[in-house]
mmCIF file of C-alpha atoms in Angstrom:
data_model
loop_
_atom_site.group_PDB
_atom_site.id
_atom_site.type_symbol
_atom_site.label_atom_id
_atom_site.label_comp_id
_atom_site.label_asym_id
_atom_site.label_seq_id
_atom_site.Cartn_x
_atom_site.Cartn_y
_atom_site.Cartn_z
ATOM 1 C CA MET A 1 -6.461 21.728 -36.046
ATOM 2 C CA ILE A 2 -9.058 19.016 -35.531
ATOM 3 C CA ALA A 3 -7.613 17.007 -38.402
ATOM 4 C CA GLN A 4 -4.105 17.318 -36.948
ATOM 5 C CA ARG A 5 -5.264 16.166 -33.536
ATOM 6 C CA ALA A 6 -7.064 13.192 -35.068
ATOM 7 C CA LEU A 7 -4.012 12.323 -37.125
ATOM 8 C CA LEU A 8 -1.710 12.308 -34.127
ATOM 9 C CA ALA A 9 -4.171 10.253 -32.099
ATOM 10 C CA ALA A 10 -4.342 7.728 -34.925
ATOM 11 C CA VAL A 11 -0.551 7.569 -35.113
ATOM 12 C CA LEU A 12 -0.283 6.861 -31.402
ATOM 13 C CA LEU A 13 -2.929 4.163 -31.566
ATOM 14 C CA VAL A 14 -1.152 2.471 -34.477
ATOM 15 C CA VAL A 15 2.142 2.592 -32.580
ATOM 16 C CA ALA A 16 0.555 1.115 -29.457
ATOM 17 C CA ALA A 17 -1.167 -1.630 -31.430
ATOM 18 C CA GLY A 18 2.020 -2.421 -33.296
ATOM 19 C CA ARG A 19 4.035 -2.670 -30.130
ATOM 20 C CA GLY A 20 1.445 -4.947 -28.577
ATOM 21 C CA ALA A 21 1.456 -7.277 -31.577
ATOM 22 C CA ALA A 22 5.239 -7.273 -31.782
ATOM 23 C CA ALA A 23 5.620 -8.035 -28.098
ATOM 24 C CA ALA A 24 3.119 -10.869 -28.386
ATOM 25 C CA SER A 25 5.105 -12.384 -31.249
ATOM 26 C CA GLY A 26 8.418 -11.994 -29.447
ATOM 27 C CA GLN A 27 9.780 -9.419 -31.899
ATOM 28 C CA VAL A 28 10.292 -6.758 -29.255
ATOM 29 C CA SER A 29 12.286 -7.362 -26.103
ATOM 30 C CA THR A 30 10.544 -5.953 -23.041
ATOM 31 C CA SER A 31 11.999 -5.058 -19.678
ATOM 32 C CA ARG A 32 11.908 -8.297 -17.733
ATOM 33 C CA LEU A 33 10.874 -7.637 -14.169
ATOM 34 C CA ALA A 34 9.510 -11.121 -13.542
ATOM 35 C CA ASN A 35 11.135 -12.661 -10.473
ATOM 36 C CA GLU A 36 12.630 -16.119 -10.375
ATOM 37 C CA VAL A 37 10.422 -18.927 -9.098
ATOM 38 C CA PRO A 38 12.790 -21.838 -8.411
ATOM 39 C CA GLN A 39 11.548 -25.308 -9.343
ATOM 40 C CA VAL A 40 11.030 -27.798 -6.541
ATOM 41 C CA ARG A 41 12.829 -31.103 -6.928
ATOM 42 C CA ALA A 42 10.168 -33.320 -5.375
ATOM 43 C CA VAL A 43 7.851 -34.770 -7.993
ATOM 44 C CA TRP A 44 4.204 -33.739 -7.625
ATOM 45 C CA GLN A 45 1.707 -36.100 -9.216
ATOM 46 C CA GLY A 46 -1.309 -33.805 -9.061
ATOM 47 C CA SER A 47 -3.226 -33.528 -12.314
ATOM 48 C CA GLU A 48 -6.765 -32.606 -11.260
ATOM 49 C CA VAL A 49 -7.997 -29.584 -9.335
ATOM 50 C CA THR A 50 -8.988 -31.870 -6.475
ATOM 51 C CA ASP A 51 -5.284 -32.736 -6.114
ATOM 52 C CA LEU A 52 -4.557 -29.027 -5.854
ATOM 53 C CA PHE A 53 -7.237 -28.607 -3.187
ATOM 54 C CA LYS A 54 -5.471 -31.207 -1.037
ATOM 55 C CA GLU A 55 -2.436 -28.901 -0.901
ATOM 56 C CA TYR A 56 -4.438 -26.093 0.708
ATOM 57 C CA ASN A 57 -2.821 -26.320 4.124
ATOM 58 C CA ASN A 58 0.645 -26.530 2.577
ATOM 59 C CA ILE A 59 -0.002 -23.411 0.519
ATOM 60 C CA PHE A 60 -1.746 -21.282 3.141
ATOM 61 C CA ARG A 61 0.228 -21.684 6.336
ATOM 62 C CA HIS A 62 -0.620 -18.493 8.207
ATOM 63 C CA GLY A 63 -4.397 -18.400 7.940
ATOM 64 C CA ASN A 64 -7.064 -18.342 5.250
ATOM 65 C CA ARG A 65 -6.772 -17.787 1.501
ATOM 66 C CA ASN A 66 -8.506 -14.375 1.397
ATOM 67 C CA ALA A 67 -6.989 -12.205 -1.372
ATOM 68 C CA ALA A 68 -3.973 -14.546 -1.489
ATOM 69 C CA SER A 69 -4.343 -16.255 -4.852
ATOM 70 C CA HIS A 70 -0.727 -15.406 -5.592
ATOM 71 C CA LEU A 71 0.175 -18.374 -3.381
ATOM 72 C CA TRP A 72 -1.817 -20.790 -5.544
ATOM 73 C CA VAL A 73 0.080 -19.352 -8.503
ATOM 74 C CA HIS A 74 3.434 -19.782 -6.764
ATOM 75 C CA PHE A 75 2.707 -23.432 -5.961
ATOM 76 C CA LEU A 76 1.936 -24.198 -9.604
ATOM 77 C CA LEU A 77 4.765 -22.202 -11.143
ATOM 78 C CA GLU A 78 7.418 -23.805 -8.944
ATOM 79 C CA ARG A 79 6.304 -27.148 -10.393
ATOM 80 C CA SER A 80 5.601 -26.002 -13.949
ATOM 81 C CA GLU A 81 8.490 -27.907 -15.519
ATOM 82 C CA GLN A 82 6.853 -31.142 -14.344
ATOM 83 C CA MET A 83 3.642 -30.347 -16.217
ATOM 84 C CA THR A 84 2.410 -30.262 -19.774
ATOM 85 C CA ASN A 85 0.725 -27.091 -20.978
ATOM 86 C CA THR A 86 -2.682 -28.796 -20.789
ATOM 87 C CA ARG A 87 -2.150 -29.975 -17.233
ATOM 88 C CA LEU A 88 -0.943 -26.551 -16.095
ATOM 89 C CA LEU A 89 -3.936 -24.768 -17.645
ATOM 90 C CA ASN A 90 -6.340 -27.228 -16.077
ATOM 91 C CA LEU A 91 -4.870 -26.684 -12.610
ATOM 92 C CA PHE A 92 -4.915 -22.896 -12.989
ATOM 93 C CA GLY A 93 -8.675 -23.199 -13.352
ATOM 94 C CA GLY A 94 -8.875 -24.609 -9.815
ATOM 95 C CA PHE A 95 -9.055 -21.370 -7.847
ATOM 96 C CA CYS A 96 -10.676 -17.961 -7.959
ATOM 97 C CA ALA A 97 -8.116 -15.213 -8.551
ATOM 98 C CA VAL A 98 -10.183 -12.676 -6.595
ATOM 99 C CA SER A 99 -11.172 -14.543 -3.460
ATOM 100 C CA GLY A 100 -8.605 -17.336 -3.435
ATOM 101 C CA SER A 101 -11.397 -19.892 -3.055
ATOM 102 C CA PRO A 102 -10.944 -23.354 -4.536
ATOM 103 C CA VAL A 103 -13.053 -23.663 -7.706
ATOM 104 C CA ARG A 104 -14.140 -26.572 -9.856
ATOM 105 C CA PRO A 105 -13.863 -25.090 -13.352
ATOM 106 C CA SER A 106 -16.944 -25.425 -15.529
ATOM 107 C CA ASP A 107 -18.694 -23.650 -18.374
ATOM 108 C CA PHE A 108 -21.013 -21.940 -15.893
ATOM 109 C CA ASN A 109 -18.256 -20.375 -13.780
ATOM 110 C CA ARG A 110 -16.218 -19.353 -16.827
ATOM 111 C CA TYR A 111 -16.623 -15.594 -17.333
ATOM 112 C CA LYS A 112 -15.530 -13.533 -20.323
ATOM 113 C CA LEU A 113 -13.881 -10.200 -19.522
ATOM 114 C CA THR A 114 -12.133 -7.550 -21.587
ATOM 115 C CA LEU A 115 -9.296 -5.976 -19.602
ATOM 116 C CA ASP A 116 -6.459 -3.521 -20.165
ATOM 117 C CA ARG A 117 -2.947 -4.735 -20.803
ATOM 118 C CA VAL A 118 -0.562 -3.138 -18.321
ATOM 119 C CA ASP A 119 1.712 -1.723 -21.029
ATOM 120 C CA GLY A 120 -1.021 0.486 -22.472
ATOM 121 C CA SER A 121 -1.142 -1.437 -25.753
ATOM 122 C CA GLY A 122 -4.896 -1.951 -25.545
ATOM 123 C CA LYS A 123 -7.539 -4.309 -24.248
ATOM 124 C CA VAL A 124 -7.726 -8.075 -24.540
ATOM 125 C CA ALA A 125 -10.612 -10.484 -24.039
ATOM 126 C CA GLY A 126 -10.115 -13.618 -22.007
ATOM 127 C CA PHE A 127 -11.681 -15.984 -19.491
ATOM 128 C CA MET A 128 -11.496 -16.397 -15.729
ATOM 129 C CA HIS A 129 -13.147 -18.923 -13.406
ATOM 130 C CA TYR A 130 -14.847 -17.445 -10.336
ATOM 131 C CA CYS A 131 -16.371 -18.607 -7.103
ATOM 132 C CA CYS A 132 -19.257 -16.114 -7.457
ATOM 133 C CA TRP A 133 -20.467 -13.294 -9.716
ATOM 134 C CA PRO A 134 -19.282 -10.299 -7.587
ATOM 135 C CA CYS A 135 -15.738 -11.222 -8.623
ATOM 136 C CA VAL A 136 -16.658 -9.870 -12.059
ATOM 137 C CA CYS A 137 -17.066 -6.381 -10.588
ATOM 138 C CA ASP A 138 -13.823 -6.494 -8.622
ATOM 139 C CA THR A 139 -11.924 -7.746 -11.660
ATOM 140 C CA GLN A 140 -13.198 -4.888 -13.801
ATOM 141 C CA ASP A 141 -12.093 -2.363 -11.205
ATOM 142 C CA PHE A 142 -8.643 -3.679 -10.293
ATOM 143 C CA ILE A 143 -7.286 -6.572 -12.362
ATOM 144 C CA ARG A 144 -5.235 -6.015 -15.497
ATOM 145 C CA VAL A 145 -3.382 -8.343 -17.895
ATOM 146 C CA ASP A 146 0.347 -8.946 -18.255
ATOM 147 C CA THR A 147 2.569 -11.726 -19.550
ATOM 148 C CA ARG A 148 5.125 -14.097 -18.121
ATOM 149 C CA ARG A 149 7.163 -16.792 -19.807
ATOM 150 C CA VAL A 150 6.785 -20.177 -18.140
ATOM 151 C CA ALA A 151 8.752 -23.373 -18.683
ATOM 152 C CA THR A 152 6.667 -26.545 -18.926
ATOM 153 C CA SER A 153 7.522 -30.099 -19.961
ATOM 154 C CA ASP A 154 6.343 -29.083 -23.450
ATOM 155 C CA GLY A 155 8.836 -26.211 -23.560
ATOM 156 C CA GLU A 156 8.607 -22.507 -22.759
ATOM 157 C CA LYS A 157 5.453 -20.535 -23.449
ATOM 158 C CA THR A 158 4.310 -16.981 -22.771
ATOM 159 C CA TYR A 159 0.986 -16.829 -20.929
ATOM 160 C CA ASN A 160 -1.411 -14.013 -20.180
ATOM 161 C CA PHE A 161 -1.934 -13.566 -16.438
ATOM 162 C CA ALA A 162 -4.324 -11.603 -14.261
ATOM 163 C CA VAL A 163 -2.328 -9.124 -12.190
ATOM 164 C CA ILE A 164 -2.700 -6.454 -9.516
ATOM 165 C CA GLY A 165 -0.301 -3.924 -8.008
ATOM 166 C CA ASN A 166 1.961 -4.722 -5.076
ATOM 167 C CA PRO A 167 0.155 -4.045 -1.762
ATOM 168 C CA CYS A 168 3.535 -4.027 -0.016
ATOM 169 C CA ASP A 169 4.324 -0.713 -1.696
ATOM 170 C CA HIS A 170 2.404 0.681 1.291
ATOM 171 C CA GLU A 171 2.534 -2.028 3.931
ATOM 172 C CA GLU A 172 1.093 0.318 6.556
ATOM 173 C CA GLU A 173 -2.297 0.062 4.837
ATOM 174 C CA LEU A 174 -2.592 -3.536 6.010
ATOM 175 C CA SER A 175 -2.855 -2.330 9.623
ATOM 176 C CA LYS A 176 -5.443 0.402 9.142
ATOM 177 C CA PRO A 177 -8.821 -0.360 10.757
ATOM 178 C CA PHE A 178 -11.988 -0.244 8.651
ATOM 179 C CA GLN A 179 -15.678 -0.994 9.036
ATOM 180 C CA ASP A 180 -16.431 -4.400 7.557
ATOM 181 C CA ALA A 181 -18.849 -4.176 4.624
ATOM 182 C CA VAL A 182 -20.874 -7.238 5.624
ATOM 183 C CA GLY A 183 -21.582 -6.159 9.192
ATOM 184 C CA ARG A 184 -18.852 -7.863 11.205
ATOM 185 C CA GLY A 185 -17.642 -4.699 12.890
ATOM 186 C CA MET A 186 -14.180 -3.142 12.714
ATOM 187 C CA SER A 187 -11.346 -5.103 11.165
ATOM 188 C CA MET A 188 -8.048 -4.722 9.315
ATOM 189 C CA LEU A 189 -6.395 -6.500 6.401
ATOM 190 C CA ARG A 190 -3.734 -8.127 8.579
ATOM 191 C CA LYS A 191 -6.604 -9.967 10.242
ATOM 192 C CA ASP A 192 -8.895 -10.588 7.266
ATOM 193 C CA ALA A 193 -6.146 -11.398 4.754
ATOM 194 C CA PRO A 194 -3.382 -12.940 6.908
ATOM 195 C CA GLU A 195 -1.521 -14.434 3.927
ATOM 196 C CA VAL A 196 -0.915 -10.976 2.461
ATOM 197 C CA ARG A 197 2.467 -10.632 4.138
ATOM 198 C CA CYS A 198 5.263 -8.205 3.342
ATOM 199 C CA LYS A 199 9.015 -8.339 3.760
ATOM 200 C CA ASP A 200 11.173 -5.407 2.698
ATOM 201 C CA GLY A 201 8.459 -4.133 0.380
ATOM 202 C CA VAL A 202 7.947 -7.506 -1.297
ATOM 203 C CA LEU A 203 4.731 -9.541 -1.170
ATOM 204 C CA GLU A 204 5.884 -12.901 0.154
ATOM 205 C CA GLY A 205 5.447 -15.775 -2.269
ATOM 206 C CA ALA A 206 4.187 -13.599 -5.109
ATOM 207 C CA PRO A 207 5.311 -14.457 -8.654
ATOM 208 C CA LEU A 208 5.679 -11.280 -10.717
ATOM 209 C CA SER A 209 4.761 -10.600 -14.322
ATOM 210 C CA ASP A 210 7.035 -9.214 -17.032
ATOM 211 C CA HIS A 211 6.263 -5.665 -15.914
ATOM 212 C CA GLY A 212 6.644 -6.456 -12.215
ATOM 213 C CA TYR A 213 3.018 -6.880 -11.128
ATOM 214 C CA VAL A 214 1.622 -9.500 -8.745
ATOM 215 C CA ILE A 215 0.212 -12.513 -10.599
ATOM 216 C CA ILE A 216 -3.018 -13.774 -9.025
ATOM 217 C CA GLY A 217 -4.291 -16.123 -11.718
ATOM 218 C CA MET A 218 -4.370 -17.129 -15.357
ATOM 219 C CA PHE A 219 -6.169 -14.975 -17.920
ATOM 220 C CA PHE A 220 -7.248 -17.784 -20.190
ATOM 221 C CA ASP A 221 -7.223 -17.307 -23.951
ATOM 222 C CA ALA A 222 -10.555 -16.597 -25.612
ATOM 223 C CA PRO A 223 -11.601 -17.476 -29.168
ATOM 224 C CA ALA A 224 -10.302 -15.009 -31.738
ATOM 225 C CA ALA A 225 -13.831 -13.760 -32.442
ATOM 226 C CA LEU A 226 -13.979 -12.216 -28.970
ATOM 227 C CA ASN A 227 -10.939 -10.058 -29.717
ATOM 228 C CA ALA A 228 -12.248 -8.908 -33.101
ATOM 229 C CA PRO A 229 -13.570 -5.342 -33.650
ATOM 230 C CA THR A 230 -17.105 -6.767 -33.824
ATOM 231 C CA ALA A 231 -16.777 -8.654 -30.543
ATOM 232 C CA LEU A 232 -19.335 -6.510 -28.713
ATOM 233 C CA ALA A 233 -21.952 -7.664 -31.188
ATOM 234 C CA VAL A 234 -21.044 -11.320 -30.758
ATOM 235 C CA ALA A 235 -21.641 -12.149 -27.110
ATOM 236 C CA GLY A 236 -24.642 -11.643 -24.880
ATOM 237 C CA PRO A 237 -27.124 -9.914 -27.234
ATOM 238 C CA GLY A 238 -30.207 -8.247 -25.836
ATOM 239 C CA ALA A 239 -31.020 -7.035 -22.319
ATOM 240 C CA GLU A 240 -28.812 -8.082 -19.406
ATOM 241 C CA GLN A 241 -29.564 -11.546 -18.133
ATOM 242 C CA PRO A 242 -27.252 -12.731 -15.346
ATOM 243 C CA GLY A 243 -26.632 -16.446 -15.590
ATOM 244 C CA ARG A 244 -27.234 -16.586 -19.326
ATOM 245 C CA MET A 245 -24.737 -18.728 -21.195
ATOM 246 C CA THR A 246 -23.136 -17.555 -24.431
ATOM 247 C CA GLU A 247 -21.228 -19.722 -26.891
ATOM 248 C CA VAL A 248 -18.561 -18.410 -29.265
ATOM 249 C CA GLY A 249 -15.961 -20.461 -31.113
ATOM 250 C CA GLY A 250 -16.914 -23.603 -29.206
ATOM 251 C CA ALA A 251 -16.443 -21.960 -25.780
ATOM 252 C CA LYS A 252 -19.392 -21.559 -23.411
ATOM 253 C CA PHE A 253 -19.261 -18.777 -20.833
ATOM 254 C CA GLN A 254 -21.029 -15.977 -19.016
ATOM 255 C CA ASP A 255 -20.366 -12.480 -20.327
ATOM 256 C CA GLU A 256 -19.314 -9.739 -17.915
ATOM 257 C CA ARG A 257 -21.799 -7.351 -19.531
ATOM 258 C CA GLU A 258 -24.686 -9.380 -18.107
ATOM 259 C CA TYR A 259 -23.684 -8.106 -14.644
ATOM 260 C CA GLU A 260 -23.390 -4.359 -15.257
ATOM 261 C CA ALA A 261 -26.532 -3.463 -13.286
ATOM 262 C CA MET A 262 -25.731 -5.891 -10.467
ATOM 263 C CA CYS A 263 -22.217 -4.475 -10.138
ATOM 264 C CA GLU A 264 -23.637 -0.951 -9.897
ATOM 265 C CA ASP A 265 -26.133 -2.077 -7.256
ATOM 266 C CA ARG A 266 -23.368 -3.798 -5.286
ATOM 267 C CA LYS A 267 -21.334 -0.590 -5.409
ATOM 268 C CA ARG A 268 -24.278 1.460 -4.099
ATOM 269 C CA ASN A 269 -24.621 -0.981 -1.216
ATOM 270 C CA GLY A 270 -21.005 -0.766 -0.115
ATOM 271 C CA TYR A 271 -19.768 -3.981 -1.753
ATOM 272 C CA ASN A 272 -21.756 -6.099 0.695
ATOM 273 C CA SER A 273 -21.518 -9.348 -1.263
ATOM 274 C CA GLY A 274 -18.814 -11.673 -2.520
ATOM 275 C CA MET A 275 -15.616 -11.003 -0.562
ATOM 276 C CA GLY A 276 -16.958 -7.660 0.559
ATOM 277 C CA GLU A 277 -14.102 -5.195 0.584
ATOM 278 C CA ILE A 278 -11.213 -7.529 1.432
ATOM 279 C CA PHE A 279 -9.848 -8.040 -2.081
ATOM 280 C CA ARG A 280 -10.778 -4.508 -3.089
ATOM 281 C CA ARG A 281 -8.830 -3.012 -0.197
ATOM 282 C CA VAL A 282 -5.761 -5.141 -0.948
ATOM 283 C CA ALA A 283 -5.854 -4.350 -4.667
ATOM 284 C CA SER A 284 -6.465 -0.628 -4.160
ATOM 285 C CA ILE A 285 -3.332 -0.097 -2.035
ATOM 286 C CA SER A 286 -1.147 0.212 -5.128
ATOM 287 C CA PRO A 287 -3.393 -0.085 -8.203
ATOM 288 C CA VAL A 288 -1.971 -0.775 -11.645
ATOM 289 C CA GLN A 289 -1.469 2.457 -13.575
ATOM 290 C CA ILE A 290 -2.040 2.038 -17.301
ATOM 291 C CA PRO A 291 0.325 4.191 -19.403
ATOM 292 C CA SER A 292 -1.178 7.021 -21.423
ATOM 293 C CA ALA A 293 -1.350 6.908 -25.210
ATOM 294 C CA LEU A 294 1.763 9.087 -25.423
ATOM 295 C CA SER A 295 3.875 6.799 -23.300
ATOM 296 C CA ALA A 296 2.896 3.921 -25.592
ATOM 297 C CA ILE A 297 5.403 5.460 -28.015
ATOM 298 C CA ALA A 298 8.199 4.084 -25.834
ATOM 299 C CA GLY A 299 9.964 1.258 -27.574
ATOM 300 C CA ALA A 300 8.910 2.281 -31.075
ATOM 301 C CA SER A 301 11.823 3.133 -33.354
ATOM 302 C CA GLU A 302 10.108 6.059 -35.074
ATOM 303 C CA VAL A 303 6.761 7.826 -35.149
ATOM 304 C CA HIS A 304 6.099 9.905 -38.251
ATOM 305 C CA VAL A 305 3.810 12.924 -37.877
ATOM 306 C CA SER A 306 3.389 14.802 -41.133
ATOM 307 C CA GLY A 307 2.710 18.502 -41.306
ATOM 308 C CA CYS A 308 4.413 19.353 -38.011
ATOM 309 C CA ASP A 309 7.836 20.645 -37.171
ATOM 310 C CA SER A 310 9.860 20.091 -34.044
ATOM 311 C CA SER A 311 8.680 23.380 -32.515
ATOM 312 C CA LEU A 312 5.152 21.999 -32.208
ATOM 313 C CA SER A 313 3.700 25.392 -33.050
ATOM 314 C CA GLY A 314 0.126 26.275 -33.881
ATOM 315 C CA SER A 315 -2.240 23.385 -34.459
ATOM 316 C CA CYS A 316 0.509 20.862 -33.778
ATOM 317 C CA LYS A 317 0.953 22.249 -30.271
ATOM 318 C CA GLU A 318 -2.767 21.902 -29.667
ATOM 319 C CA ALA A 319 -2.739 18.386 -31.062
ATOM 320 C CA LEU A 320 -0.086 17.512 -28.478
ATOM 321 C CA PRO A 321 -1.078 19.788 -25.559
ATOM 322 C CA ASP A 322 1.869 19.049 -23.330
ATOM 323 C CA GLY A 323 4.373 19.338 -26.163
ATOM 324 C CA GLN A 324 7.411 17.151 -26.171
ATOM 325 C CA ALA A 325 7.443 17.211 -22.387
ATOM 326 C CA ALA A 326 4.506 14.821 -22.501
ATOM 327 C CA ALA A 327 6.671 12.263 -24.208
ATOM 328 C CA LYS A 328 9.653 12.440 -21.852
ATOM 329 C CA GLY A 329 10.914 9.031 -20.921
ATOM 330 C CA ALA A 330 9.948 7.485 -24.243
ATOM 331 C CA THR A 331 12.730 5.712 -26.053
ATOM 332 C CA GLY A 332 11.462 6.180 -29.588
ATOM 333 C CA ARG A 333 11.869 9.070 -31.994
ATOM 334 C CA LEU A 334 9.312 11.514 -33.361
ATOM 335 C CA VAL A 335 9.962 12.419 -36.963
ATOM 336 C CA TRP A 336 8.229 15.715 -37.772
ATOM 337 C CA SER A 337 7.824 15.762 -41.557
ATOM 338 C CA GLU A 338 8.394 19.187 -43.065
ATOM 339 C CA SER A 339 8.823 20.504 -46.578
ATOM 340 C CA PRO A 340 11.474 19.958 -47.659
ATOM 341 C CA GLY A 341 13.048 17.201 -45.534
ATOM 342 C CA HIS A 342 12.388 16.543 -41.864
ATOM 343 C CA LYS A 343 13.818 16.949 -38.432
ATOM 344 C CA ASP A 344 14.392 14.145 -35.968
ATOM 345 C CA ASP A 345 13.709 14.794 -32.303
ATOM 346 C CA GLU A 346 15.084 12.294 -29.833
ATOM 347 C CA LEU A 347 12.701 11.785 -26.928
#
């Protein structure tokens, strides 16, 4: 029974990993939920983050930038065809995805994080530039990774992006009063995050990822060593030391693990630093739900499970507690290998 359960778990992990690799290489077509971001005709000459900063008042027209990094993203993507890949990446480093604050990217404000992909295919390591360390904690709790194909002057390329759920799924939450975490009395998100605006359930100005999530920033590629099985032994050895720089594959950064204790302390104190609860409240309205291991079967052509029949009796039933019902909605096929022959069960 234990062996059967382990076998099935291994099968599902292999399927999920395979689907992730295939999707990354373009071998598997995914459901494209990314919305269109029309290109602007006017030529924009900006090439440095300081040029992006000068557009602040054109980007944020209804108030401040709190929890509204999607508008920075929109500005860049609607001009992407004017830019080389290098120029686009450089400009995406010019703002904090969590707070929306303008940022001058540097080694010191480059943080390494390992986050879940939204399709359930596993975790991926990457970099983000922040305005301050508490953004590490908020990223770990709410931000996930998805892809979107972007046209640049160098051609089309698929990028990894930092994403959150759509707060306009429950627009009423923006008007609910709450006690401000940093002692400014009662407030509400419509006041504290005025650029988080909804229309017919859509977050205004928000570019969406391939799985339909709100893009709030770039999840910059990390050296291959940080995505290797031994990655945990590579970066940030020893006791936690916030502010310590790590170097891997020529990239210098701060590791998220250096801030574990500080994130826990911040949580105990009601998130009274960084943006307080503003971003957290926006992101928690409709958080990204990562698919279970079973749903990762979807899209695979076949999954072979030896030693089980389609009735899922005995140890096989225990290995898959919810039976075939747990796999409803998947588009693949479970092939239960029997002796002799096999049976195919469409899911």
